[in-house]
Short mmCIF file of C-alpha atoms (C1' of nucleotides) in Angstrom, two decimals:
data_model
loop_
_atom_site.label_atom_id
_atom_site.label_comp_id
_atom_site.label_asym_id
_atom_site.label_seq_id
_atom_site.Cartn_x
_atom_site.Cartn_y
_atom_site.Cartn_z
CA MET A 2 -28.15 61.85 19.51
CA ALA A 3 -29.41 62.56 15.99
CA THR A 4 -28.99 59.87 13.36
CA GLN A 5 -25.70 60.16 11.63
CA SER A 6 -25.45 61.03 7.98
CA THR A 7 -23.19 59.00 5.75
CA GLY A 8 -20.75 61.87 5.53
CA GLU A 9 -20.57 62.12 9.28
CA ARG A 10 -20.13 58.38 9.55
CA LEU A 11 -17.20 58.58 7.17
CA HIS A 12 -15.58 61.38 9.12
CA ALA A 13 -15.99 59.49 12.38
CA ALA A 14 -14.60 56.29 10.91
CA ALA A 15 -11.67 58.09 9.35
CA LEU A 16 -10.91 59.82 12.62
CA THR A 17 -10.70 56.52 14.46
CA LEU A 18 -8.60 54.80 11.82
CA PHE A 19 -6.21 57.70 11.28
CA ALA A 20 -5.68 57.92 15.02
CA GLU A 21 -5.16 54.18 15.39
CA ARG A 22 -3.06 53.31 12.37
CA GLY A 23 -1.93 56.69 11.09
CA TYR A 24 -2.79 58.35 7.79
CA HIS A 25 -0.38 56.36 5.68
CA GLY A 26 -1.24 53.23 7.60
CA THR A 27 -4.89 53.50 6.63
CA GLY A 28 -6.00 52.44 3.15
CA ILE A 29 -9.07 53.79 1.45
CA ARG A 30 -10.56 50.29 1.44
CA GLN A 31 -10.34 50.16 5.21
CA LEU A 32 -11.90 53.59 5.29
CA ALA A 33 -14.70 52.37 3.05
CA ASP A 34 -15.31 49.24 5.13
CA ALA A 35 -15.47 51.23 8.35
CA ALA A 36 -17.90 53.70 6.81
CA GLY A 37 -20.02 50.97 5.26
CA LEU A 38 -19.33 52.04 1.69
CA SER A 39 -17.43 50.84 -1.34
CA SER A 40 -14.10 52.45 -2.00
CA ALA A 41 -15.61 54.12 -5.04
CA SER A 42 -18.43 55.70 -3.05
CA LEU A 43 -15.92 57.30 -0.73
CA TYR A 44 -15.15 59.80 -3.43
CA HIS A 45 -18.70 61.04 -3.46
CA TYR A 46 -18.14 62.44 0.05
CA MET A 47 -14.53 63.43 0.10
CA GLY A 48 -12.18 64.90 -2.42
CA THR A 49 -8.92 63.08 -2.07
CA LYS A 50 -7.80 61.15 0.96
CA GLU A 51 -5.79 64.18 1.99
CA ASP A 52 -8.85 66.42 1.69
CA LEU A 53 -10.56 64.13 4.16
CA LEU A 54 -7.67 64.50 6.58
CA VAL A 55 -7.70 68.25 6.24
CA ALA A 56 -11.45 68.41 6.85
CA ILE A 57 -11.05 66.38 10.02
CA MET A 58 -8.22 68.55 11.25
CA ARG A 59 -10.04 71.75 10.45
CA ALA A 60 -13.11 70.66 12.39
CA SER A 61 -11.24 69.42 15.44
CA LEU A 62 -8.70 72.16 15.70
CA GLY A 63 -11.10 74.91 14.71
CA GLU A 64 -13.43 74.16 17.58
CA LEU A 65 -10.57 74.10 20.05
CA VAL A 66 -9.22 77.39 18.76
CA GLU A 67 -12.54 79.17 19.04
CA LYS A 68 -13.14 78.03 22.57
CA GLY A 69 -9.56 78.81 23.54
CA GLU A 70 -9.67 82.30 22.13
CA GLY A 71 -12.98 82.88 23.85
CA ILE A 72 -11.46 82.05 27.20
CA ALA A 73 -8.26 83.98 26.63
CA ALA A 74 -9.97 87.15 25.46
CA ASP A 75 -12.35 87.51 28.40
CA LEU A 76 -10.50 90.30 30.13
CA ARG A 77 -13.07 90.58 32.91
CA ARG A 78 -11.54 87.47 34.41
CA THR A 79 -8.14 87.11 36.04
CA PRO A 80 -5.27 85.49 34.16
CA ARG A 81 -5.31 82.82 36.83
CA ASP A 82 -8.95 81.90 36.19
CA ARG A 83 -8.45 82.02 32.45
CA LEU A 84 -5.42 79.75 32.68
CA VAL A 85 -7.35 77.26 34.76
CA ASP A 86 -10.11 77.25 32.15
CA LEU A 87 -7.67 76.84 29.29
CA VAL A 88 -6.15 73.86 31.05
CA GLY A 89 -9.62 72.47 31.67
CA LEU A 90 -10.58 72.88 28.02
CA HIS A 91 -7.37 71.37 26.74
CA VAL A 92 -7.21 68.46 29.16
CA THR A 93 -10.83 67.39 28.92
CA THR A 94 -10.71 67.65 25.14
CA HIS A 95 -7.56 65.55 24.99
CA ALA A 96 -9.01 63.00 27.39
CA LEU A 97 -12.44 62.66 25.81
CA ALA A 98 -11.45 63.06 22.17
CA PRO A 99 -7.93 61.64 22.01
CA ASP A 100 -8.43 60.57 18.40
CA GLN A 101 -8.97 64.12 17.25
CA THR A 102 -5.98 65.54 19.04
CA ARG A 103 -3.76 62.65 18.08
CA VAL A 104 -4.52 63.11 14.40
CA VAL A 105 -4.04 66.85 14.60
CA ASP A 106 -0.76 66.50 16.47
CA ASP A 107 0.76 63.57 14.59
CA GLU A 108 -0.34 63.88 10.99
CA VAL A 109 0.47 67.48 10.16
CA ARG A 110 3.60 66.29 8.46
CA VAL A 111 1.72 64.42 5.74
CA LEU A 112 -0.06 67.55 4.56
CA SER A 113 1.09 69.26 1.42
CA THR A 114 2.37 72.78 1.75
CA GLU A 115 -0.89 74.58 1.22
CA ALA A 116 -2.99 72.50 3.60
CA ARG A 117 -0.25 72.48 6.18
CA ARG A 118 -0.13 76.24 6.18
CA GLU A 119 -3.80 76.43 7.09
CA VAL A 120 -3.57 73.93 9.92
CA VAL A 121 -0.42 75.45 11.31
CA ALA A 122 -2.06 78.86 11.23
CA LEU A 123 -4.91 77.52 13.35
CA ARG A 124 -2.45 75.98 15.78
CA ASP A 125 -0.56 79.25 15.99
CA ARG A 126 -3.74 81.08 16.91
CA TYR A 127 -4.38 78.59 19.67
CA GLU A 128 -0.88 78.96 21.05
CA ALA A 129 -1.18 82.72 20.87
CA ALA A 130 -4.25 82.55 23.10
CA TRP A 131 -2.28 80.70 25.74
CA GLN A 132 0.64 83.05 25.34
CA ARG A 133 -1.62 86.02 25.92
CA VAL A 134 -2.93 84.64 29.19
CA LEU A 135 0.57 83.88 30.41
CA GLU A 136 1.76 87.36 29.54
CA ASP A 137 -1.27 88.98 31.12
CA GLY A 138 -0.49 87.03 34.28
CA ALA A 139 3.15 88.03 34.18
CA ALA A 140 2.25 91.69 33.63
CA ALA A 141 -0.20 91.59 36.53
CA GLY A 142 2.44 90.01 38.75
CA SER A 143 0.30 86.99 39.48
CA PHE A 144 2.53 84.65 37.51
CA THR A 145 6.30 84.51 37.94
CA MET A 146 8.23 82.84 35.16
CA THR A 147 11.53 83.56 33.52
CA ASP A 148 10.40 82.73 30.00
CA PRO A 149 6.69 82.84 29.04
CA ALA A 150 7.22 81.30 25.60
CA LEU A 151 9.15 78.37 26.99
CA THR A 152 6.68 77.93 29.82
CA ARG A 153 3.81 77.99 27.34
CA ARG A 154 5.40 75.22 25.31
CA ALA A 155 6.08 73.12 28.39
CA LEU A 156 2.54 73.68 29.60
CA LEU A 157 0.90 72.76 26.33
CA GLU A 158 2.98 69.64 25.80
CA MET A 159 2.24 68.57 29.34
CA CYS A 160 -1.49 68.97 28.85
CA SER A 161 -1.52 67.40 25.38
CA GLY A 162 0.14 64.33 26.81
CA VAL A 163 -3.11 63.46 28.54
CA ALA A 164 -4.34 62.06 25.22
CA ARG A 165 -1.45 59.61 25.26
CA TRP A 166 -2.12 58.03 28.64
CA TRP A 167 -5.60 58.77 29.95
CA THR A 168 -8.17 56.03 29.73
CA PRO A 169 -11.77 55.92 30.97
CA ARG A 170 -10.83 52.77 32.88
CA GLY A 171 -8.36 54.64 35.10
CA PRO A 172 -9.08 55.94 38.59
CA LEU A 173 -9.54 59.57 37.56
CA GLY A 174 -12.32 61.07 35.45
CA PRO A 175 -11.62 63.80 32.90
CA ASP A 176 -12.68 66.58 35.23
CA GLU A 177 -10.54 65.24 38.03
CA VAL A 178 -7.52 65.07 35.76
CA ALA A 179 -8.27 68.60 34.60
CA GLY A 180 -8.34 69.71 38.22
CA GLU A 181 -5.01 68.08 38.99
CA TYR A 182 -3.49 69.56 35.88
CA ALA A 183 -4.76 73.01 36.79
CA VAL A 184 -2.78 72.72 40.02
CA LEU A 185 0.29 71.62 38.09
CA ALA A 186 -0.14 74.47 35.64
CA LEU A 187 -0.37 77.04 38.39
CA ARG A 188 2.79 75.62 39.90
CA LEU A 189 4.51 75.78 36.51
CA VAL A 190 3.76 79.43 35.95
CA GLY A 191 4.70 80.26 39.52
CA ALA A 192 1.25 81.53 40.45
CA ARG A 193 1.09 83.25 43.78
CA PRO A 194 -0.92 81.43 46.46
CA ARG A 195 -4.64 81.54 45.92
CA ARG A 196 -5.67 84.15 48.52
CA VAL A 197 -2.94 86.67 48.26
CA VAL A 198 -3.38 88.10 51.73
CA ARG A 199 -3.42 86.55 55.13
CA ASP A 200 -6.39 84.29 54.94
CA THR A 201 -4.11 81.27 54.76
CA PRO A 202 -5.23 78.21 56.66
CA ARG A 203 -2.86 75.84 58.37
CA GLY A 204 -0.13 78.41 59.04
CA MET B 8 33.91 61.04 13.69
CA ALA B 9 34.80 57.51 12.66
CA THR B 10 33.94 56.43 9.15
CA GLN B 11 30.48 55.02 8.96
CA SER B 12 29.82 51.45 7.95
CA THR B 13 27.10 50.76 5.43
CA GLY B 14 24.90 49.30 8.14
CA GLU B 15 25.31 52.41 10.25
CA ARG B 16 24.58 54.57 7.27
CA LEU B 17 21.36 52.65 6.70
CA HIS B 18 20.30 53.02 10.31
CA ALA B 19 21.00 56.73 10.26
CA ALA B 20 19.14 57.23 7.01
CA ALA B 21 16.16 55.21 8.20
CA LEU B 22 16.06 57.18 11.41
CA THR B 23 15.84 60.45 9.55
CA LEU B 24 13.23 59.24 7.09
CA PHE B 25 11.05 57.51 9.66
CA ALA B 26 11.10 60.63 11.80
CA GLU B 27 10.33 62.90 8.86
CA ARG B 28 7.71 60.96 6.96
CA GLY B 29 6.74 58.21 9.36
CA TYR B 30 7.24 54.47 9.00
CA HIS B 31 4.36 53.88 6.60
CA GLY B 32 5.22 57.07 4.78
CA THR B 33 8.71 55.81 3.97
CA GLY B 34 9.20 53.30 1.16
CA ILE B 35 12.09 50.89 0.98
CA ARG B 36 13.25 52.52 -2.22
CA GLN B 37 13.57 55.85 -0.41
CA LEU B 38 15.44 54.03 2.30
CA ALA B 39 17.75 52.52 -0.29
CA ASP B 40 18.37 55.85 -2.00
CA ALA B 41 19.18 57.56 1.26
CA ALA B 42 21.57 54.79 2.24
CA GLY B 43 23.19 54.71 -1.19
CA LEU B 44 22.07 51.17 -1.96
CA SER B 45 19.65 49.35 -4.19
CA SER B 46 16.42 48.22 -2.62
CA ALA B 47 17.58 44.63 -2.91
CA SER B 48 20.82 45.30 -1.03
CA LEU B 49 18.84 46.66 1.87
CA TYR B 50 17.92 43.12 2.77
CA HIS B 51 21.54 42.21 3.29
CA TYR B 52 21.61 44.51 6.30
CA MET B 53 18.14 44.32 7.70
CA GLY B 54 15.56 41.60 8.05
CA THR B 55 12.22 43.10 7.21
CA LYS B 56 11.41 46.78 7.23
CA GLU B 57 9.85 46.28 10.62
CA ASP B 58 13.02 44.64 11.95
CA LEU B 59 14.86 47.77 10.96
CA LEU B 60 12.39 49.89 12.89
CA VAL B 61 12.70 47.67 15.95
CA ALA B 62 16.49 47.79 15.81
CA ILE B 63 16.39 51.58 15.71
CA MET B 64 13.96 51.75 18.59
CA ARG B 65 15.93 49.28 20.66
CA ALA B 66 19.13 51.21 20.23
CA SER B 67 17.63 54.62 20.98
CA LEU B 68 15.40 53.64 23.84
CA GLY B 69 17.86 51.18 25.33
CA GLU B 70 20.52 53.81 25.75
CA LEU B 71 18.07 56.18 27.38
CA VAL B 72 16.82 53.51 29.75
CA GLU B 73 20.28 52.54 30.89
CA LYS B 74 21.30 56.09 31.59
CA GLY B 75 18.00 56.83 33.28
CA GLU B 76 18.18 53.83 35.54
CA GLY B 77 21.75 54.70 36.40
CA ILE B 78 20.69 58.13 37.60
CA ALA B 79 17.62 56.93 39.45
CA ALA B 80 19.41 54.14 41.29
CA ASP B 81 22.22 56.26 42.71
CA LEU B 82 20.90 56.47 46.24
CA ARG B 83 23.90 58.49 47.42
CA ARG B 84 22.32 61.48 45.75
CA THR B 85 19.19 63.35 46.80
CA PRO B 86 15.92 62.83 44.92
CA ARG B 87 16.15 66.46 43.97
CA ASP B 88 19.55 66.08 42.33
CA ARG B 89 18.50 62.88 40.64
CA LEU B 90 15.37 64.50 39.26
CA VAL B 91 17.37 67.39 37.88
CA ASP B 92 19.69 64.94 36.17
CA LEU B 93 16.81 62.92 34.74
CA VAL B 94 15.34 66.08 33.31
CA GLY B 95 18.75 67.02 31.93
CA LEU B 96 19.16 63.62 30.30
CA HIS B 97 15.68 63.58 28.86
CA VAL B 98 15.64 67.15 27.60
CA THR B 99 19.08 67.18 26.02
CA THR B 100 18.42 63.83 24.37
CA HIS B 101 15.12 65.05 22.98
CA ALA B 102 16.69 68.29 21.79
CA LEU B 103 19.80 66.83 20.19
CA ALA B 104 18.30 63.60 18.84
CA PRO B 105 14.69 64.49 18.10
CA ASP B 106 14.54 61.92 15.32
CA GLN B 107 15.20 59.06 17.68
CA THR B 108 12.67 60.12 20.24
CA ARG B 109 10.08 60.96 17.64
CA VAL B 110 10.32 57.53 16.07
CA VAL B 111 10.20 55.83 19.45
CA ASP B 112 7.21 57.88 20.56
CA ASP B 113 5.16 57.89 17.36
CA GLU B 114 5.76 54.57 15.67
CA VAL B 115 5.15 52.09 18.46
CA ARG B 116 1.70 51.50 17.05
CA VAL B 117 2.98 50.00 13.82
CA LEU B 118 4.85 47.23 15.64
CA SER B 119 3.39 43.75 15.70
CA THR B 120 2.47 42.35 19.07
CA GLU B 121 5.77 40.70 19.86
CA ALA B 122 8.00 43.60 18.95
CA ARG B 123 5.70 46.05 20.63
CA ARG B 124 5.91 44.13 23.86
CA GLU B 125 9.66 44.50 23.91
CA VAL B 126 9.65 48.21 23.22
CA VAL B 127 6.88 48.90 25.70
CA ALA B 128 8.79 46.93 28.33
CA LEU B 129 11.77 49.20 27.79
CA ARG B 130 9.60 52.26 28.06
CA ASP B 131 8.05 50.93 31.26
CA ARG B 132 11.48 50.49 32.79
CA TYR B 133 12.30 54.08 31.95
CA GLU B 134 9.10 55.37 33.47
CA ALA B 135 9.68 53.24 36.55
CA ALA B 136 13.02 54.96 37.05
CA TRP B 137 11.31 58.37 37.09
CA GLN B 138 8.57 57.05 39.34
CA ARG B 139 11.16 55.83 41.83
CA VAL B 140 12.82 59.21 42.07
CA LEU B 141 9.49 60.95 42.58
CA GLU B 142 8.47 58.52 45.30
CA ASP B 143 11.85 58.78 47.00
CA GLY B 144 11.38 62.53 47.03
CA ALA B 145 7.86 62.25 48.39
CA ALA B 146 8.98 59.82 51.10
CA ALA B 147 11.81 62.13 52.09
CA GLY B 148 9.41 65.05 52.23
CA SER B 149 11.38 67.05 49.71
CA PHE B 150 8.67 66.78 47.05
CA THR B 151 5.04 67.54 47.70
CA MET B 152 2.56 66.20 45.19
CA THR B 153 -0.85 64.71 45.51
CA ASP B 154 -0.34 62.03 42.88
CA PRO B 155 3.17 60.85 41.92
CA ALA B 156 1.99 58.74 38.97
CA LEU B 157 0.04 61.62 37.47
CA THR B 158 2.87 64.03 38.12
CA ARG B 159 5.33 61.64 36.50
CA ARG B 160 3.21 61.47 33.36
CA ALA B 161 2.82 65.23 33.22
CA LEU B 162 6.54 65.68 33.75
CA LEU B 163 7.60 63.21 31.09
CA GLU B 164 5.20 64.55 28.48
CA MET B 165 6.36 68.06 29.22
CA CYS B 166 9.99 67.11 28.73
CA SER B 167 9.37 64.94 25.67
CA GLY B 168 7.69 67.88 24.02
CA VAL B 169 11.06 69.54 23.64
CA ALA B 170 11.66 67.30 20.62
CA ARG B 171 8.61 68.86 18.98
CA TRP B 172 9.66 72.48 19.21
CA TRP B 173 13.34 72.93 19.97
CA THR B 174 15.61 73.92 17.13
CA PRO B 175 19.32 74.74 17.10
CA ARG B 176 18.40 78.06 15.52
CA GLY B 177 16.48 79.21 18.59
CA PRO B 178 17.83 81.47 21.34
CA LEU B 179 18.44 78.68 23.86
CA GLY B 180 20.98 75.86 23.66
CA PRO B 181 20.12 72.33 24.82
CA ASP B 182 21.77 72.81 28.20
CA GLU B 183 19.96 76.07 28.77
CA VAL B 184 16.63 74.49 27.96
CA ALA B 185 17.50 71.62 30.28
CA GLY B 186 18.20 74.14 33.02
CA GLU B 187 14.91 75.91 32.53
CA TYR B 188 13.06 72.62 32.46
CA ALA B 189 14.75 71.54 35.67
CA VAL B 190 13.27 74.60 37.35
CA LEU B 191 9.86 73.80 35.90
CA ALA B 192 10.15 70.19 37.03
CA LEU B 193 11.02 71.20 40.57
CA ARG B 194 8.00 73.48 40.60
CA LEU B 195 5.83 70.67 39.31
CA VAL B 196 6.80 68.25 42.02
CA GLY B 197 6.48 70.93 44.65
CA ALA B 198 10.12 70.78 45.68
CA ARG B 199 10.95 72.70 48.79
CA PRO B 200 13.23 75.69 48.37
CA ARG B 201 16.78 74.82 47.52
CA ARG B 202 18.55 75.15 50.85
CA VAL B 203 16.39 74.00 53.70
CA VAL B 204 17.93 76.34 56.27
CA ARG B 205 19.89 73.70 58.08
CA ASP B 206 22.44 71.66 56.27
CA THR B 207 21.18 68.39 54.85
CA PRO B 208 23.00 65.19 55.74
CA ARG B 209 24.37 62.93 53.09
CA GLY B 210 22.82 59.62 53.36
"C1'" DG C 13 -52.80 60.06 -10.63
"C1'" DA C 14 -49.81 58.48 -13.90
"C1'" DT C 15 -45.63 59.58 -16.72
"C1'" DG C 16 -41.07 60.81 -17.72
"C1'" DC C 17 -36.88 62.74 -16.18
"C1'" DC C 18 -33.25 64.05 -13.21
"C1'" DC C 19 -29.90 63.41 -9.76
"C1'" DG C 20 -27.86 62.02 -5.41
"C1'" DA C 21 -26.04 57.81 -3.81
"C1'" DT C 22 -23.82 53.81 -4.64
"C1'" DC C 23 -21.32 50.06 -6.83
"C1'" DG C 24 -18.11 46.52 -9.55
"C1'" DA C 25 -14.37 46.69 -12.32
"C1'" DT C 26 -10.26 48.41 -13.26
"C1'" DC C 27 -6.51 51.83 -13.95
"C1'" DG C 28 -1.26 52.81 -13.50
"C1'" DA C 29 1.81 53.20 -9.76
"C1'" DT C 30 4.05 51.67 -5.91
"C1'" DC C 31 4.39 48.62 -2.09
"C1'" DG C 32 7.62 45.11 0.54
"C1'" DA C 33 10.11 41.32 -0.66
"C1'" DT C 34 12.75 37.70 -3.31
"C1'" DC C 35 15.23 35.72 -6.99
"C1'" DG C 36 19.46 34.48 -9.43
"C1'" DG C 37 23.11 36.41 -10.23
"C1'" DT C 38 28.23 39.01 -10.16
"C1'" DA C 39 32.57 41.22 -8.40
"C1'" DG C 40 36.31 40.93 -5.44
"C1'" DG C 41 38.99 40.24 -1.14
"C1'" DC C 42 40.62 36.41 1.70
"C1'" DG D 11 36.54 28.49 -3.87
"C1'" DC D 12 34.01 30.45 -0.51
"C1'" DC D 13 31.95 34.54 1.69
"C1'" DT D 14 30.59 39.32 2.01
"C1'" DA D 15 28.65 42.89 -0.49
"C1'" DC D 16 25.88 44.27 -3.78
"C1'" DC D 17 22.48 44.66 -7.85
"C1'" DG D 18 18.84 44.22 -11.97
"C1'" DA D 19 14.77 42.15 -12.68
"C1'" DT D 20 10.70 40.87 -11.09
"C1'" DC D 21 7.14 38.94 -8.00
"C1'" DG D 22 2.13 39.27 -6.14
"C1'" DA D 23 -0.29 42.49 -3.42
"C1'" DT D 24 -2.00 46.71 -2.50
"C1'" DC D 25 -2.08 51.60 -3.13
"C1'" DG D 26 -5.18 55.91 -4.33
"C1'" DA D 27 -8.17 57.01 -7.77
"C1'" DT D 28 -11.49 56.83 -11.76
"C1'" DC D 29 -14.61 54.72 -14.92
"C1'" DG D 30 -19.33 53.76 -16.65
"C1'" DA D 31 -23.37 52.05 -14.84
"C1'" DT D 32 -27.36 51.23 -11.77
"C1'" DC D 33 -30.97 52.22 -8.55
"C1'" DG D 34 -34.52 54.76 -6.31
"C1'" DG D 35 -36.81 58.81 -4.62
"C1'" DG D 36 -38.34 63.52 -5.62
"C1'" DC D 37 -40.63 66.56 -8.90
"C1'" DA D 38 -42.47 68.87 -12.70
"C1'" DT D 39 -45.65 67.98 -16.53
"C1'" DC D 40 -49.56 66.28 -18.55
#
DNA sequence: GATGCCCGATCGATCGATCGATCGGTAGGC
DNA sequence: GCCTACCGATCGATCGATCGATCGGGCATC
């Protein structure tokens, strides 16, 4: 791992503190202590405290959105495979970087109108990627659900929840959880059995 | 609706504000304004600001726990029926009282050790009720899941998410959402088709 | 190679505002 | 004459933010 610049150290520290104590629960002096700076020096690296929050959100969410859209838009692959990959992306991200997702999910409300619009737009793009895969699956007949939008919301909330309970000290690793969740997701969308024809084992 | 006492008005106002802006994002002067009191008078009805938060959490979560345990413990009913009712309880509560559930879910971290222990104990009881129903279903062979604890977490997060997206202005009412979610829940736990050919005994 | 200057990085001190909380009261029903 | 209900004034602490200043390394000039 490359040595961390001061700016990166600040971002990392802020991420941890915002996730732990919330945006309003974190003072700039705590931020400064965690980053190894004085409170005055903070302002050399960030604009306002809110700017710092926005930067963190943009980085975290932006990466997720790009990866998600990449998976969703790969039309060479079946909706089923794309859904499994989306679940894998979302679950492993939420397990391994719970701070990022917690901040993005919980602190949107503190943003002023302008900043909120940007973050919400990113989130909308991410949800649209999921929606697309669900609808592709429904159109292809491989998924059976009464309401794709509702199923998408249920699915995403289910997967996001991983950040609220998973711990590295539990019995399952991130990839194992992702695997289990992929099964759950396929059940949720009413995916047809894996091999559509009569290859089924165990009668 | 009965006329509201000042104490009730304070609780209701605090609930709204805490849910909207978060505990640390809400000042006692805002609390006082919303309750129609001076900031000094607040202290006639609450102890500290944290006591107020705890009281709100206790009331909201306590009611949910009691109802949940009541459903889960009714062994005259099938695990399937009990699960459907748990989902109905959870989803309609989260749809109709999103403020309560949002505060309970998001603000646990601000509690000091002692208060947190109490709230977490309540939450554990609630989760245990769900766990029991899932395990009853697995034991009876009516649910098929590889990991009841993981499924329970997925299920609860999925249902809790309703508070984060449902709005009375949407196309579906609370009961309709609850119905859809019951279907999703039954898919998640791998419930066998509704009528299992032969008639099931009551037991 | 030494000199002088600039600038990124950092700090102590401090700003006005607001925080949660407490004080000593008062008004009025019982 | 006490108790519930309420308030204006104010407390010390902390909030986010800004100030002027310092320090040291790079860099052009001589």
